[in-house]
mmCIF file of C-alpha atoms and ligand atoms in Angstrom:
data_model
loop_
_atom_site.group_PDB
_atom_site.id
_atom_site.type_symbol
_atom_site.label_atom_id
_atom_site.label_comp_id
_atom_site.label_asym_id
_atom_site.label_seq_id
_atom_site.Cartn_x
_atom_site.Cartn_y
_atom_site.Cartn_z
ATOM 1 C CA MET A 246 81.828 84.963 88.036
ATOM 2 C CA THR A 247 84.804 83.608 86.083
ATOM 3 C CA GLN A 248 86.578 80.659 87.679
ATOM 4 C CA GLY A 249 89.107 81.722 90.305
ATOM 5 C CA THR A 250 87.605 85.197 90.724
ATOM 6 C CA GLN A 251 86.506 85.997 94.246
ATOM 7 C CA ALA A 252 83.270 87.953 94.443
ATOM 8 C CA GLY A 253 83.433 91.536 95.653
ATOM 9 C CA ARG A 254 82.047 92.789 98.975
ATOM 10 C CA LEU A 255 79.019 95.025 99.300
ATOM 11 C CA SER A 256 79.495 97.789 101.894
ATOM 12 C CA ILE A 257 76.388 99.751 102.843
ATOM 13 C CA LEU A 258 77.516 103.034 104.342
ATOM 14 C CA GLY A 259 75.437 105.203 106.655
ATOM 15 C CA MET A 260 76.391 108.778 105.751
ATOM 16 C CA GLY A 261 74.641 110.542 108.642
ATOM 17 C CA PRO A 262 72.011 113.299 108.553
ATOM 18 C CA GLY A 263 73.785 115.879 106.396
ATOM 19 C CA ASP A 264 76.876 117.438 108.004
ATOM 20 C CA PRO A 265 79.828 115.540 106.457
ATOM 21 C CA GLU A 266 81.629 115.747 109.817
ATOM 22 C CA LEU A 267 78.937 113.421 111.187
ATOM 23 C CA MET A 268 80.023 110.598 108.866
ATOM 24 C CA THR A 269 81.924 107.853 110.727
ATOM 25 C CA VAL A 270 85.659 107.370 110.213
ATOM 26 C CA LYS A 271 84.893 103.849 108.952
ATOM 27 C CA ALA A 272 82.355 105.022 106.364
ATOM 28 C CA ALA A 273 84.810 107.663 105.115
ATOM 29 C CA ARG A 274 87.610 105.107 104.789
ATOM 30 C CA ILE A 275 85.533 102.573 102.847
ATOM 31 C CA LEU A 276 84.153 105.338 100.634
ATOM 32 C CA ARG A 277 87.660 106.547 99.715
ATOM 33 C CA GLU A 278 88.761 102.970 98.918
ATOM 34 C CA SER A 279 85.720 101.854 96.880
ATOM 35 C CA PRO A 280 86.083 101.284 93.128
ATOM 36 C CA VAL A 281 82.290 101.330 92.560
ATOM 37 C CA ILE A 282 79.974 103.695 94.432
ATOM 38 C CA ALA A 283 76.183 103.629 94.252
ATOM 39 C CA TRP A 284 73.463 105.836 95.729
ATOM 40 C CA PHE A 285 69.738 106.526 95.463
ATOM 41 C CA CYS A 286 68.276 109.849 94.362
ATOM 42 C CA ARG A 287 65.266 111.571 92.838
ATOM 43 C CA HIS A 288 65.578 111.735 89.061
ATOM 44 C CA ASP A 289 65.954 115.543 89.231
ATOM 45 C CA ARG A 290 68.324 115.752 92.235
ATOM 46 C CA PRO A 291 71.944 114.752 92.872
ATOM 47 C CA GLY A 292 71.037 112.646 95.912
ATOM 48 C CA HIS A 293 71.403 113.526 99.590
ATOM 49 C CA ALA A 294 73.868 110.711 100.405
ATOM 50 C CA ARG A 295 75.991 111.652 97.375
ATOM 51 C CA GLN A 296 76.077 115.284 98.480
ATOM 52 C CA ILE A 297 77.211 114.296 101.975
ATOM 53 C CA ALA A 298 80.019 112.197 100.442
ATOM 54 C CA GLY A 299 81.274 115.306 98.603
ATOM 55 C CA ASP A 300 84.831 115.035 97.335
ATOM 56 C CA LEU A 301 85.582 111.918 99.398
ATOM 57 C CA LEU A 302 84.254 110.099 96.343
ATOM 58 C CA PRO A 303 87.347 108.958 94.413
ATOM 59 C CA PRO A 304 87.444 110.626 90.960
ATOM 60 C CA THR A 305 88.295 107.257 89.392
ATOM 61 C CA ALA A 306 85.309 105.421 90.911
ATOM 62 C CA THR A 307 82.598 103.947 88.713
ATOM 63 C CA THR A 308 79.293 105.446 89.870
ATOM 64 C CA LEU A 309 75.816 103.919 89.869
ATOM 65 C CA ARG A 310 73.030 106.490 90.274
ATOM 66 C CA PHE A 311 69.738 104.821 91.175
ATOM 67 C CA ALA A 312 66.929 107.304 90.379
ATOM 68 C CA TYR A 313 63.576 106.460 91.999
ATOM 69 C CA PRO A 314 60.575 105.964 89.721
ATOM 70 C CA PHE A 315 58.505 108.146 92.152
ATOM 71 C CA THR A 316 59.239 111.598 93.586
ATOM 72 C CA THR A 317 56.679 111.737 96.434
ATOM 73 C CA GLU A 318 56.016 109.566 99.452
ATOM 74 C CA ILE A 319 53.316 107.067 98.507
ATOM 75 C CA ALA A 320 51.662 104.698 100.991
ATOM 76 C CA VAL A 321 53.546 101.421 100.920
ATOM 77 C CA SER A 322 50.173 99.663 100.829
ATOM 78 C CA ASP A 323 49.451 101.081 97.336
ATOM 79 C CA PRO A 324 49.753 98.100 94.921
ATOM 80 C CA ALA A 325 51.178 100.229 92.088
ATOM 81 C CA TYR A 326 53.893 101.474 94.413
ATOM 82 C CA LEU A 327 54.811 97.970 95.499
ATOM 83 C CA VAL A 328 55.037 96.595 91.948
ATOM 84 C CA ARG A 329 57.110 99.454 90.507
ATOM 85 C CA MET A 330 59.403 99.722 93.495
ATOM 86 C CA ALA A 331 60.047 95.960 93.529
ATOM 87 C CA ALA A 332 61.056 96.109 89.848
ATOM 88 C CA PHE A 333 63.246 99.150 90.555
ATOM 89 C CA TYR A 334 65.038 97.459 93.476
ATOM 90 C CA ASP A 335 65.468 94.256 91.422
ATOM 91 C CA ASP A 336 67.245 96.324 88.775
ATOM 92 C CA CYS A 337 69.449 98.138 91.349
ATOM 93 C CA ALA A 338 70.413 94.800 92.936
ATOM 94 C CA ARG A 339 71.224 93.330 89.510
ATOM 95 C CA GLN A 340 73.553 96.254 88.691
ATOM 96 C CA VAL A 341 75.340 95.895 92.038
ATOM 97 C CA ALA A 342 75.552 92.095 91.624
ATOM 98 C CA ASP A 343 77.166 92.467 88.179
ATOM 99 C CA HIS A 344 80.103 94.331 89.762
ATOM 100 C CA LEU A 345 80.335 91.952 92.731
ATOM 101 C CA LEU A 346 80.390 88.938 90.394
ATOM 102 C CA ALA A 347 83.262 90.545 88.485
ATOM 103 C CA GLY A 348 85.189 90.622 91.767
ATOM 104 C CA THR A 349 84.786 94.367 92.391
ATOM 105 C CA ASP A 350 83.765 95.824 95.758
ATOM 106 C CA VAL A 351 80.758 98.137 95.801
ATOM 107 C CA ALA A 352 79.874 100.846 98.343
ATOM 108 C CA LEU A 353 76.190 101.794 98.555
ATOM 109 C CA LEU A 354 75.646 105.181 100.219
ATOM 110 C CA CYS A 355 72.644 105.830 102.433
ATOM 111 C CA GLU A 356 71.518 108.958 104.298
ATOM 112 C CA GLY A 357 71.348 108.555 108.071
ATOM 113 C CA ASP A 358 71.514 104.917 109.141
ATOM 114 C CA PRO A 359 71.031 102.318 106.378
ATOM 115 C CA PHE A 360 68.648 100.099 108.347
ATOM 116 C CA LEU A 361 66.241 102.829 109.446
ATOM 117 C CA PHE A 362 63.796 103.482 106.565
ATOM 118 C CA GLY A 363 66.764 103.189 104.192
ATOM 119 C CA SER A 364 66.364 102.140 100.541
ATOM 120 C CA ALA A 365 69.652 100.238 100.789
ATOM 121 C CA MET A 366 67.784 97.607 102.831
ATOM 122 C CA TYR A 367 65.976 96.459 99.694
ATOM 123 C CA VAL A 368 69.279 95.856 97.911
ATOM 124 C CA PHE A 369 70.656 94.133 101.012
ATOM 125 C CA ASP A 370 67.575 91.854 101.184
ATOM 126 C CA ARG A 371 68.154 90.788 97.583
ATOM 127 C CA LEU A 372 71.927 90.187 97.841
ATOM 128 C CA HIS A 373 73.038 89.314 101.359
ATOM 129 C CA GLU A 374 72.685 85.562 100.949
ATOM 130 C CA ARG A 375 74.908 85.563 97.852
ATOM 131 C CA PHE A 376 77.598 88.120 98.714
ATOM 132 C CA ALA A 377 79.671 89.210 101.705
ATOM 133 C CA CYS A 378 78.274 92.426 103.161
ATOM 134 C CA THR A 379 79.452 95.063 105.621
ATOM 135 C CA ILE A 380 76.916 97.448 107.139
ATOM 136 C CA VAL A 381 78.375 100.660 108.536
ATOM 137 C CA PRO A 382 75.861 102.320 110.866
ATOM 138 C CA GLY A 383 75.222 106.038 110.570
ATOM 139 C CA ILE A 384 73.951 108.833 112.793
ATOM 140 C CA THR A 385 70.198 108.953 112.197
ATOM 141 C CA ALA A 386 68.235 111.975 111.038
ATOM 142 C CA MET A 387 66.308 111.957 114.306
ATOM 143 C CA SER A 388 69.563 112.204 116.328
ATOM 144 C CA GLY A 389 70.599 115.074 114.095
ATOM 145 C CA CYS A 390 67.206 116.725 114.696
ATOM 146 C CA TRP A 391 67.065 116.483 118.481
ATOM 147 C CA SER A 392 70.704 117.603 118.731
ATOM 148 C CA ALA A 393 69.997 120.555 116.400
ATOM 149 C CA ALA A 394 66.891 121.500 118.389
ATOM 150 C CA GLN A 395 68.701 120.868 121.704
ATOM 151 C CA ARG A 396 65.792 118.784 123.006
ATOM 152 C CA PRO A 397 66.506 115.859 125.361
ATOM 153 C CA MET A 398 64.048 113.202 124.198
ATOM 154 C CA VAL A 399 63.717 110.186 126.495
ATOM 155 C CA HIS A 400 64.412 109.877 130.208
ATOM 156 C CA GLY A 401 64.181 106.874 132.511
ATOM 157 C CA ASP A 402 61.472 104.491 131.335
ATOM 158 C CA ASP A 403 59.999 106.781 128.639
ATOM 159 C CA VAL A 404 58.976 104.868 125.509
ATOM 160 C CA LEU A 405 60.037 106.435 122.203
ATOM 161 C CA CYS A 406 57.881 105.764 119.155
ATOM 162 C CA VAL A 407 59.257 106.361 115.634
ATOM 163 C CA ILE A 408 56.308 106.967 113.314
ATOM 164 C CA PRO A 409 56.204 107.384 109.517
ATOM 165 C CA GLY A 410 53.985 110.331 108.584
ATOM 166 C CA THR A 411 52.610 108.238 105.729
ATOM 167 C CA LEU A 412 50.321 106.340 108.158
ATOM 168 C CA ASP A 413 46.629 107.238 108.082
ATOM 169 C CA GLU A 414 45.336 109.783 110.575
ATOM 170 C CA ALA A 415 43.674 107.258 112.896
ATOM 171 C CA ALA A 416 46.832 105.154 113.173
ATOM 172 C CA LEU A 417 48.987 108.246 113.730
ATOM 173 C CA THR A 418 46.677 109.390 116.526
ATOM 174 C CA GLN A 419 46.696 105.974 118.155
ATOM 175 C CA TRP A 420 50.502 105.722 118.231
ATOM 176 C CA LEU A 421 50.830 109.311 119.473
ATOM 177 C CA GLU A 422 48.406 108.632 122.324
ATOM 178 C CA GLN A 423 50.434 105.636 123.492
ATOM 179 C CA ALA A 424 54.020 106.912 123.297
ATOM 180 C CA ASN A 425 55.758 109.037 125.936
ATOM 181 C CA ALA A 426 57.998 110.513 123.255
ATOM 182 C CA ALA A 427 57.662 110.394 119.483
ATOM 183 C CA VAL A 428 59.533 111.127 116.268
ATOM 184 C CA ILE A 429 57.459 111.597 113.125
ATOM 185 C CA MET A 430 59.392 111.165 109.872
ATOM 186 C CA LYS A 431 58.479 111.497 106.175
ATOM 187 C CA LEU A 432 56.450 114.677 106.622
ATOM 188 C CA GLY A 433 56.299 116.494 103.280
ATOM 189 C CA ARG A 434 52.701 116.556 102.106
ATOM 190 C CA ASN A 435 51.658 114.613 105.236
ATOM 191 C CA LEU A 436 52.250 117.628 107.494
ATOM 192 C CA GLU A 437 48.659 118.803 107.965
ATOM 193 C CA LYS A 438 47.416 115.252 108.604
ATOM 194 C CA VAL A 439 50.174 114.793 111.208
ATOM 195 C CA ARG A 440 49.265 118.119 112.801
ATOM 196 C CA ARG A 441 45.623 116.999 113.153
ATOM 197 C CA ALA A 442 46.706 113.685 114.686
ATOM 198 C CA LEU A 443 48.962 115.470 117.199
ATOM 199 C CA ARG A 444 46.040 117.732 118.144
ATOM 200 C CA ALA A 445 43.684 114.760 118.534
ATOM 201 C CA ALA A 446 46.249 112.972 120.726
ATOM 202 C CA GLY A 447 46.760 116.097 122.878
ATOM 203 C CA ARG A 448 50.454 116.327 121.879
ATOM 204 C CA GLU A 449 50.519 119.373 119.587
ATOM 205 C CA ALA A 450 51.714 121.876 122.193
ATOM 206 C CA ARG A 451 54.948 119.915 122.870
ATOM 207 C CA ALA A 452 55.729 119.204 119.218
ATOM 208 C CA ILE A 453 58.921 120.625 117.692
ATOM 209 C CA TYR A 454 59.445 120.924 113.948
ATOM 210 C CA VAL A 455 63.011 120.474 112.602
ATOM 211 C CA GLU A 456 64.033 120.947 108.976
ATOM 212 C CA ARG A 457 67.325 119.987 107.241
ATOM 213 C CA ALA A 458 69.052 119.225 110.541
ATOM 214 C CA THR A 459 72.865 119.526 110.608
ATOM 215 C CA GLN A 460 72.836 121.180 107.165
ATOM 216 C CA PRO A 461 73.554 124.877 106.541
ATOM 217 C CA GLN A 462 69.802 125.632 105.994
ATOM 218 C CA GLN A 463 68.800 123.922 109.271
ATOM 219 C CA ARG A 464 65.899 125.448 111.222
ATOM 220 C CA SER A 465 63.740 124.364 114.123
ATOM 221 C CA MET A 466 60.726 125.842 115.896
ATOM 222 C CA LYS A 467 57.592 124.932 117.795
ATOM 223 C CA LEU A 468 55.268 123.174 115.388
ATOM 224 C CA ALA A 469 52.615 125.748 116.304
ATOM 225 C CA ASP A 470 54.856 128.469 114.810
ATOM 226 C CA MET A 471 55.536 126.567 111.586
ATOM 227 C CA THR A 472 53.577 127.706 108.557
ATOM 228 C CA GLY A 473 53.909 126.691 104.934
ATOM 229 C CA PRO A 474 54.790 123.379 103.376
ATOM 230 C CA ALA A 475 57.314 120.988 104.917
ATOM 231 C CA PRO A 476 60.208 119.810 102.741
ATOM 232 C CA TYR A 477 61.107 116.137 102.475
ATOM 233 C CA PHE A 478 63.966 116.599 104.962
ATOM 234 C CA SER A 479 61.896 117.443 108.019
ATOM 235 C CA ILE A 480 60.866 115.752 111.244
ATOM 236 C CA ILE A 481 58.555 116.418 114.179
ATOM 237 C CA LEU A 482 59.829 115.644 117.670
ATOM 238 C CA VAL A 483 57.590 115.152 120.680
ATOM 239 C CA PRO A 484 59.971 115.046 123.671
ATOM 240 C CA GLY A 485 59.126 112.731 126.563
ATOM 241 C CA ARG A 486 58.827 113.863 130.150
ATOM 242 C CA GLU A 487 60.178 117.335 130.882
ATOM 243 C CA GLY A 488 63.678 117.630 132.428
ATOM 244 C CA ALA A 489 63.836 114.614 134.784
ATOM 245 C CA ARG A 490 66.861 115.102 137.111
HETATM 246 C C1 LIG B 48 63.687 107.525 103.898
HETATM 247 S S1 LIG B 48 63.883 108.259 105.490
HETATM 248 C C2 LIG B 48 65.605 107.976 105.763
HETATM 249 C C3 LIG B 48 65.979 107.943 107.224
HETATM 250 C C4 LIG B 48 67.461 107.715 107.464
HETATM 251 N N1 LIG B 48 67.895 106.428 106.972
HETATM 252 C C5 LIG B 48 67.827 107.837 108.938
HETATM 253 O O1 LIG B 48 68.557 106.993 109.467
HETATM 254 O O2 LIG B 48 67.405 108.819 109.558
HETATM 255 C C6 LIG B 48 63.830 109.957 105.047
HETATM 256 C C7 LIG B 48 63.256 110.835 106.158
HETATM 257 O O3 LIG B 48 64.277 111.098 107.104
HETATM 258 C C8 LIG B 48 64.101 112.406 107.618
HETATM 259 N N2 LIG B 48 65.347 113.164 107.397
HETATM 260 C C9 LIG B 48 66.460 112.733 106.771
HETATM 261 N N3 LIG B 48 67.447 113.640 106.887
HETATM 262 C C10 LIG B 48 66.937 114.679 107.596
HETATM 263 C C11 LIG B 48 67.457 115.919 108.060
HETATM 264 N N4 LIG B 48 68.728 116.276 107.818
HETATM 265 N N5 LIG B 48 66.641 116.745 108.772
HETATM 266 C C12 LIG B 48 65.361 116.404 109.039
HETATM 267 N N6 LIG B 48 64.816 115.235 108.631
HETATM 268 C C13 LIG B 48 65.588 114.386 107.929
HETATM 269 C C14 LIG B 48 62.885 113.010 106.939
HETATM 270 O O4 LIG B 48 61.761 112.799 107.764
HETATM 271 C C15 LIG B 48 62.802 112.188 105.681
HETATM 272 O O5 LIG B 48 61.494 112.185 105.166
#
């Protein structure tokens, strides 16, 4: 940072589950005002958060597109995953820091809420002690899913468990046995393993499958009626107790 220059602020913006109308007023304002805008994406895709932002992105903004080195969900315990992802996030944080040190604000877009399985957390972890940060919460994918499916989820003292589908089958089964209500995220190629765990835990009959919630291609159905592969943007809901009044 040159002498006299004040560092920029990092704003991490939750963009919601897909429908741009579900972005907060605050996220939309910061997005429109940001001179540098960053987002994560697969190397072959535009990026979900970027798509939600649409034409709110100022045409004059400098953009930073952070393409993941992997395209599938890999267990976070895999050492190769940890090493390559750490290097990737180091590089993303360095690019953001370069702009902040030059005195320029940066907005980092994130699907759903940034602090729920969001990649932006890894940039935040690397930068928050050096730079001023604002975190704008977003509507989560699971809220989008249970609203789309019109399924009340937790009543009274029900316990809700949010489970990544990347866990092994025994762990999935154990969590599903304990929880009154559950949300299973990161399905993709984990779908059949998750289905077996739901069956083993006696929860398959109540399970609802929701795909691309709040987006034009949204669909939801009983898991038992779902055939074929699950896309990345899909969730299973296991509602808690039935209709407490
Ligand atoms: C890396 S996590 C990001 C979660 C996000 N930060 C949030 O607050 O919901 C990605 C997972 O979220 C779920 N997801 C995100 N958007 C979704 C949508 N519109 N419909 C269904 N599932 C979605 C999928 O399970 C996907 O694998």
